């Protein structure tokens, strides 16, 4: 009698099923709520030719444009994890590393989108928006952005 009961329970446990349905393990990828800008460094004229500054509300991050050999670069500004589905002001300023002159200046509002990097029923829940830093147009959609020249 015991063998009859143990065999089905062993089969259920090895296949990842429970009596209530399938058990879905969560991955453990970490992620932050953030607004990001992405760009092709070659679009801004070469190695560290410009400084890119991205601000969300009063929080700013800054970095150089990067090597033109890199297919793309990015700059995230971290947000509070509990920010929710809000809309936040975003400012982009691109300045020449050599002269300090402003090359691109733009601002917009970002509608944050809910993300679940480990699956919908697994933590964390993050809120994100991504823009392309374009050398002529400022903040644009990254959709369709070619990552190679």
JSON list of C-alpha atoms in Angstrom, two decimals:
[
{"chain": "A", "resi": 1, "resn": "UNK", "atom": "CA", "xyz": [0.00, 0.00, 0.00]},
{"chain": "A", "resi": 2, "resn": "UNK", "atom": "CA", "xyz": [2.82, 2.42, 0.83]},
{"chain": "A", "resi": 3, "resn": "UNK", "atom": "CA", "xyz": [4.49, 1.89, -2.55]},
{"chain": "A", "resi": 4, "resn": "UNK", "atom": "CA", "xyz": [1.25, 2.67, -4.31]},
{"chain": "A", "resi": 5, "resn": "UNK", "atom": "CA", "xyz": [1.00, 6.08, -2.56]},
{"chain": "A", "resi": 6, "resn": "UNK", "atom": "CA", "xyz": [4.69, 6.97, -2.69]},
{"chain": "A", "resi": 7, "resn": "UNK", "atom": "CA", "xyz": [5.14, 6.42, -6.43]},
{"chain": "A", "resi": 8, "resn": "UNK", "atom": "CA", "xyz": [2.58, 9.09, -7.51]},
{"chain": "A", "resi": 9, "resn": "UNK", "atom": "CA", "xyz": [3.89, 11.56, -4.91]},
{"chain": "A", "resi": 10, "resn": "UNK", "atom": "CA", "xyz": [7.47, 11.04, -6.10]},
{"chain": "A", "resi": 11, "resn": "UNK", "atom": "CA", "xyz": [6.42, 11.54, -9.73]},
{"chain": "A", "resi": 12, "resn": "UNK", "atom": "CA", "xyz": [4.54, 14.74, -8.82]},
{"chain": "A", "resi": 13, "resn": "UNK", "atom": "CA", "xyz": [7.51, 16.17, -6.92]},
{"chain": "A", "resi": 14, "resn": "UNK", "atom": "CA", "xyz": [9.98, 15.39, -9.70]},
{"chain": "A", "resi": 15, "resn": "UNK", "atom": "CA", "xyz": [7.87, 17.01, -12.41]},
{"chain": "A", "resi": 16, "resn": "UNK", "atom": "CA", "xyz": [7.43, 20.28, -10.53]},
{"chain": "A", "resi": 17, "resn": "UNK", "atom": "CA", "xyz": [3.73, 19.84, -9.95]},
{"chain": "A", "resi": 18, "resn": "UNK", "atom": "CA", "xyz": [1.72, 20.17, -6.81]},
{"chain": "A", "resi": 19, "resn": "UNK", "atom": "CA", "xyz": [-1.73, 18.97, -6.00]},
{"chain": "A", "resi": 20, "resn": "UNK", "atom": "CA", "xyz": [-2.95, 22.54, -6.63]},
{"chain": "A", "resi": 21, "resn": "UNK", "atom": "CA", "xyz": [-1.21, 23.01, -9.96]},
{"chain": "A", "resi": 22, "resn": "UNK", "atom": "CA", "xyz": [2.17, 23.68, -11.44]},
{"chain": "A", "resi": 23, "resn": "UNK", "atom": "CA", "xyz": [4.85, 25.25, -9.23]},
{"chain": "A", "resi": 24, "resn": "UNK", "atom": "CA", "xyz": [6.63, 28.06, -11.06]},
{"chain": "A", "resi": 25, "resn": "UNK", "atom": "CA", "xyz": [9.97, 28.92, -9.46]},
{"chain": "A", "resi": 26, "resn": "UNK", "atom": "CA", "xyz": [10.99, 32.55, -9.52]},
{"chain": "A", "resi": 27, "resn": "UNK", "atom": "CA", "xyz": [14.32, 33.59, -10.96]},
{"chain": "A", "resi": 28, "resn": "UNK", "atom": "CA", "xyz": [16.35, 35.93, -8.79]},
{"chain": "A", "resi": 29, "resn": "UNK", "atom": "CA", "xyz": [17.24, 38.74, -11.19]},
{"chain": "A", "resi": 30, "resn": "UNK", "atom": "CA", "xyz": [17.53, 42.07, -9.44]},
{"chain": "A", "resi": 31, "resn": "UNK", "atom": "CA", "xyz": [16.25, 45.24, -11.08]},
{"chain": "A", "resi": 32, "resn": "UNK", "atom": "CA", "xyz": [15.69, 48.87, -10.14]},
{"chain": "A", "resi": 33, "resn": "UNK", "atom": "CA", "xyz": [13.00, 51.37, -11.00]},
{"chain": "A", "resi": 34, "resn": "UNK", "atom": "CA", "xyz": [14.65, 53.88, -13.33]},
{"chain": "A", "resi": 35, "resn": "UNK", "atom": "CA", "xyz": [14.51, 56.21, -16.29]},
{"chain": "A", "resi": 36, "resn": "UNK", "atom": "CA", "xyz": [17.28, 55.54, -18.82]},
{"chain": "A", "resi": 37, "resn": "UNK", "atom": "CA", "xyz": [18.75, 57.18, -21.88]},
{"chain": "A", "resi": 38, "resn": "UNK", "atom": "CA", "xyz": [20.51, 55.07, -24.53]},
{"chain": "A", "resi": 39, "resn": "UNK", "atom": "CA", "xyz": [22.60, 56.30, -27.48]},
{"chain": "A", "resi": 40, "resn": "UNK", "atom": "CA", "xyz": [25.15, 55.33, -30.08]},
{"chain": "A", "resi": 41, "resn": "UNK", "atom": "CA", "xyz": [28.47, 56.92, -28.99]},
{"chain": "A", "resi": 42, "resn": "UNK", "atom": "CA", "xyz": [29.49, 57.35, -32.63]},
{"chain": "A", "resi": 43, "resn": "UNK", "atom": "CA", "xyz": [26.50, 59.70, -33.06]},
{"chain": "A", "resi": 44, "resn": "UNK", "atom": "CA", "xyz": [28.19, 62.18, -30.73]},
{"chain": "A", "resi": 45, "resn": "UNK", "atom": "CA", "xyz": [31.52, 62.40, -32.50]},
{"chain": "A", "resi": 46, "resn": "UNK", "atom": "CA", "xyz": [33.99, 60.04, -30.98]},
{"chain": "A", "resi": 47, "resn": "UNK", "atom": "CA", "xyz": [35.62, 58.97, -27.76]},
{"chain": "A", "resi": 48, "resn": "UNK", "atom": "CA", "xyz": [34.33, 60.97, -24.80]},
{"chain": "A", "resi": 49, "resn": "UNK", "atom": "CA", "xyz": [33.48, 63.92, -27.04]},
{"chain": "A", "resi": 50, "resn": "UNK", "atom": "CA", "xyz": [30.46, 64.95, -24.97]},
{"chain": "A", "resi": 51, "resn": "UNK", "atom": "CA", "xyz": [29.08, 64.69, -21.44]},
{"chain": "A", "resi": 52, "resn": "UNK", "atom": "CA", "xyz": [25.55, 63.38, -21.20]},
{"chain": "A", "resi": 53, "resn": "UNK", "atom": "CA", "xyz": [23.49, 64.45, -18.19]},
{"chain": "A", "resi": 54, "resn": "UNK", "atom": "CA", "xyz": [20.08, 62.93, -17.50]},
{"chain": "A", "resi": 55, "resn": "UNK", "atom": "CA", "xyz": [17.84, 64.27, -14.73]},
{"chain": "A", "resi": 56, "resn": "UNK", "atom": "CA", "xyz": [14.57, 62.94, -13.35]},
{"chain": "A", "resi": 57, "resn": "UNK", "atom": "CA", "xyz": [12.95, 65.41, -10.99]},
{"chain": "A", "resi": 58, "resn": "UNK", "atom": "CA", "xyz": [15.97, 66.70, -9.04]},
{"chain": "A", "resi": 59, "resn": "UNK", "atom": "CA", "xyz": [18.10, 63.53, -9.32]},
{"chain": "A", "resi": 60, "resn": "UNK", "atom": "CA", "xyz": [20.78, 63.62, -12.03]},
{"chain": "A", "resi": 61, "resn": "UNK", "atom": "CA", "xyz": [23.40, 61.25, -13.41]},
{"chain": "A", "resi": 62, "resn": "UNK", "atom": "CA", "xyz": [26.18, 62.10, -15.85]},
{"chain": "A", "resi": 63, "resn": "UNK", "atom": "CA", "xyz": [28.78, 60.30, -18.00]},
{"chain": "A", "resi": 64, "resn": "UNK", "atom": "CA", "xyz": [30.86, 60.75, -21.13]},
{"chain": "A", "resi": 65, "resn": "UNK", "atom": "CA", "xyz": [29.54, 59.63, -24.49]},
{"chain": "A", "resi": 66, "resn": "UNK", "atom": "CA", "xyz": [31.85, 56.59, -24.66]},
{"chain": "A", "resi": 67, "resn": "UNK", "atom": "CA", "xyz": [33.95, 54.90, -27.30]},
{"chain": "A", "resi": 68, "resn": "UNK", "atom": "CA", "xyz": [32.65, 55.12, -30.87]},
{"chain": "A", "resi": 69, "resn": "UNK", "atom": "CA", "xyz": [33.50, 51.42, -31.18]},
{"chain": "A", "resi": 70, "resn": "UNK", "atom": "CA", "xyz": [30.80, 50.56, -28.64]},
{"chain": "A", "resi": 71, "resn": "UNK", "atom": "CA", "xyz": [27.45, 49.78, -30.28]},
{"chain": "A", "resi": 72, "resn": "UNK", "atom": "CA", "xyz": [25.52, 51.71, -27.63]},
{"chain": "A", "resi": 73, "resn": "UNK", "atom": "CA", "xyz": [25.83, 53.34, -24.22]},
{"chain": "A", "resi": 74, "resn": "UNK", "atom": "CA", "xyz": [23.30, 54.02, -21.50]},
{"chain": "A", "resi": 75, "resn": "UNK", "atom": "CA", "xyz": [22.73, 56.19, -18.47]},
{"chain": "A", "resi": 76, "resn": "UNK", "atom": "CA", "xyz": [20.13, 55.23, -15.84]},
{"chain": "A", "resi": 77, "resn": "UNK", "atom": "CA", "xyz": [18.67, 57.47, -13.14]},
{"chain": "A", "resi": 78, "resn": "UNK", "atom": "CA", "xyz": [17.40, 55.31, -10.28]},
{"chain": "A", "resi": 79, "resn": "UNK", "atom": "CA", "xyz": [13.93, 55.95, -8.87]},
{"chain": "A", "resi": 80, "resn": "UNK", "atom": "CA", "xyz": [12.28, 54.88, -5.60]},
{"chain": "A", "resi": 81, "resn": "UNK", "atom": "CA", "xyz": [10.94, 51.32, -6.01]},
{"chain": "A", "resi": 82, "resn": "UNK", "atom": "CA", "xyz": [7.51, 52.37, -4.75]},
{"chain": "A", "resi": 83, "resn": "UNK", "atom": "CA", "xyz": [7.10, 55.19, -7.30]},
{"chain": "A", "resi": 84, "resn": "UNK", "atom": "CA", "xyz": [4.28, 53.36, -9.08]},
{"chain": "A", "resi": 85, "resn": "UNK", "atom": "CA", "xyz": [2.69, 54.17, -12.42]},
{"chain": "A", "resi": 86, "resn": "UNK", "atom": "CA", "xyz": [3.44, 57.87, -12.35]},
{"chain": "A", "resi": 87, "resn": "UNK", "atom": "CA", "xyz": [4.67, 60.45, -14.82]},
{"chain": "A", "resi": 88, "resn": "UNK", "atom": "CA", "xyz": [7.98, 62.17, -14.06]},
{"chain": "A", "resi": 89, "resn": "UNK", "atom": "CA", "xyz": [9.82, 65.15, -15.61]},
{"chain": "A", "resi": 90, "resn": "UNK", "atom": "CA", "xyz": [12.99, 64.23, -17.52]},
{"chain": "A", "resi": 91, "resn": "UNK", "atom": "CA", "xyz": [15.77, 66.58, -18.71]},
{"chain": "A", "resi": 92, "resn": "UNK", "atom": "CA", "xyz": [18.65, 65.80, -21.05]},
{"chain": "A", "resi": 93, "resn": "UNK", "atom": "CA", "xyz": [21.69, 68.05, -21.43]},
{"chain": "A", "resi": 94, "resn": "UNK", "atom": "CA", "xyz": [24.57, 67.13, -23.72]},
{"chain": "A", "resi": 95, "resn": "UNK", "atom": "CA", "xyz": [27.65, 69.34, -23.52]},
{"chain": "A", "resi": 96, "resn": "UNK", "atom": "CA", "xyz": [30.93, 69.36, -25.40]},
{"chain": "A", "resi": 97, "resn": "UNK", "atom": "CA", "xyz": [33.66, 67.86, -23.23]},
{"chain": "A", "resi": 98, "resn": "UNK", "atom": "CA", "xyz": [36.16, 70.22, -24.87]},
{"chain": "A", "resi": 99, "resn": "UNK", "atom": "CA", "xyz": [34.41, 73.61, -24.80]},
{"chain": "A", "resi": 100, "resn": "UNK", "atom": "CA", "xyz": [31.56, 73.07, -22.34]},
{"chain": "A", "resi": 101, "resn": "UNK", "atom": "CA", "xyz": [29.05, 74.36, -24.91]},
{"chain": "A", "resi": 102, "resn": "UNK", "atom": "CA", "xyz": [25.58, 72.83, -24.88]},
{"chain": "A", "resi": 103, "resn": "UNK", "atom": "CA", "xyz": [25.13, 70.52, -27.87]},
{"chain": "A", "resi": 104, "resn": "UNK", "atom": "CA", "xyz": [21.64, 69.18, -27.10]},
{"chain": "A", "resi": 105, "resn": "UNK", "atom": "CA", "xyz": [19.08, 70.24, -24.51]},
{"chain": "A", "resi": 106, "resn": "UNK", "atom": "CA", "xyz": [15.63, 68.71, -24.20]},
{"chain": "A", "resi": 107, "resn": "UNK", "atom": "CA", "xyz": [12.96, 67.87, -21.66]},
{"chain": "A", "resi": 108, "resn": "UNK", "atom": "CA", "xyz": [9.80, 65.81, -21.57]},
{"chain": "A", "resi": 109, "resn": "UNK", "atom": "CA", "xyz": [7.63, 63.81, -19.20]},
{"chain": "A", "resi": 110, "resn": "UNK", "atom": "CA", "xyz": [8.11, 60.05, -18.84]},
{"chain": "A", "resi": 111, "resn": "UNK", "atom": "CA", "xyz": [5.18, 57.74, -18.17]},
{"chain": "A", "resi": 112, "resn": "UNK", "atom": "CA", "xyz": [6.58, 54.87, -16.13]},
{"chain": "A", "resi": 113, "resn": "UNK", "atom": "CA", "xyz": [5.76, 51.29, -17.15]},
{"chain": "A", "resi": 114, "resn": "UNK", "atom": "CA", "xyz": [5.48, 48.32, -14.81]},
{"chain": "A", "resi": 115, "resn": "UNK", "atom": "CA", "xyz": [8.12, 45.60, -15.27]},
{"chain": "A", "resi": 116, "resn": "UNK", "atom": "CA", "xyz": [8.42, 42.13, -13.73]},
{"chain": "A", "resi": 117, "resn": "UNK", "atom": "CA", "xyz": [11.93, 40.83, -14.58]},
{"chain": "A", "resi": 118, "resn": "UNK", "atom": "CA", "xyz": [11.32, 37.50, -12.79]},
{"chain": "A", "resi": 119, "resn": "UNK", "atom": "CA", "xyz": [7.77, 36.90, -13.99]},
{"chain": "A", "resi": 120, "resn": "UNK", "atom": "CA", "xyz": [4.42, 38.47, -13.14]},
{"chain": "A", "resi": 121, "resn": "UNK", "atom": "CA", "xyz": [3.95, 36.61, -9.86]},
{"chain": "A", "resi": 122, "resn": "UNK", "atom": "CA", "xyz": [7.53, 37.12, -8.64]},
{"chain": "A", "resi": 123, "resn": "UNK", "atom": "CA", "xyz": [9.28, 40.13, -7.07]},
{"chain": "A", "resi": 124, "resn": "UNK", "atom": "CA", "xyz": [10.54, 42.69, -7.78]},
{"chain": "A", "resi": 125, "resn": "UNK", "atom": "CA", "xyz": [8.10, 45.01, -9.50]},
{"chain": "A", "resi": 126, "resn": "UNK", "atom": "CA", "xyz": [9.92, 47.93, -11.10]},
{"chain": "A", "resi": 127, "resn": "UNK", "atom": "CA", "xyz": [8.80, 51.08, -12.90]},
{"chain": "A", "resi": 128, "resn": "UNK", "atom": "CA", "xyz": [10.80, 52.16, -15.94]},
{"chain": "A", "resi": 129, "resn": "UNK", "atom": "CA", "xyz": [11.00, 54.40, -18.99]},
{"chain": "A", "resi": 130, "resn": "UNK", "atom": "CA", "xyz": [13.70, 54.51, -21.67]},
{"chain": "A", "resi": 131, "resn": "UNK", "atom": "CA", "xyz": [14.58, 57.25, -24.15]},
{"chain": "A", "resi": 132, "resn": "UNK", "atom": "CA", "xyz": [17.11, 57.58, -26.92]},
{"chain": "A", "resi": 133, "resn": "UNK", "atom": "CA", "xyz": [19.49, 60.53, -26.60]},
{"chain": "A", "resi": 134, "resn": "UNK", "atom": "CA", "xyz": [19.53, 61.71, -30.22]},
{"chain": "A", "resi": 135, "resn": "UNK", "atom": "CA", "xyz": [22.20, 64.22, -31.36]},
{"chain": "A", "resi": 136, "resn": "UNK", "atom": "CA", "xyz": [19.68, 66.34, -33.31]},
{"chain": "A", "resi": 137, "resn": "UNK", "atom": "CA", "xyz": [16.28, 65.59, -31.76]},
{"chain": "A", "resi": 138, "resn": "UNK", "atom": "CA", "xyz": [17.08, 65.23, -28.06]},
{"chain": "A", "resi": 139, "resn": "UNK", "atom": "CA", "xyz": [14.92, 62.72, -26.16]},
{"chain": "A", "resi": 140, "resn": "UNK", "atom": "CA", "xyz": [13.20, 60.34, -28.58]},
{"chain": "A", "resi": 141, "resn": "UNK", "atom": "CA", "xyz": [11.83, 56.82, -28.55]},
{"chain": "A", "resi": 142, "resn": "UNK", "atom": "CA", "xyz": [14.50, 54.09, -28.64]},
{"chain": "A", "resi": 143, "resn": "UNK", "atom": "CA", "xyz": [12.20, 52.00, -30.84]},
{"chain": "A", "resi": 144, "resn": "UNK", "atom": "CA", "xyz": [13.93, 50.95, -34.05]},
{"chain": "A", "resi": 145, "resn": "UNK", "atom": "CA", "xyz": [17.31, 52.25, -32.86]},
{"chain": "A", "resi": 146, "resn": "UNK", "atom": "CA", "xyz": [20.12, 50.56, -34.78]},
{"chain": "A", "resi": 147, "resn": "UNK", "atom": "CA", "xyz": [22.83, 49.35, -32.45]},
{"chain": "A", "resi": 148, "resn": "UNK", "atom": "CA", "xyz": [25.43, 49.15, -35.24]},
{"chain": "A", "resi": 149, "resn": "UNK", "atom": "CA", "xyz": [26.57, 51.84, -37.68]}
]
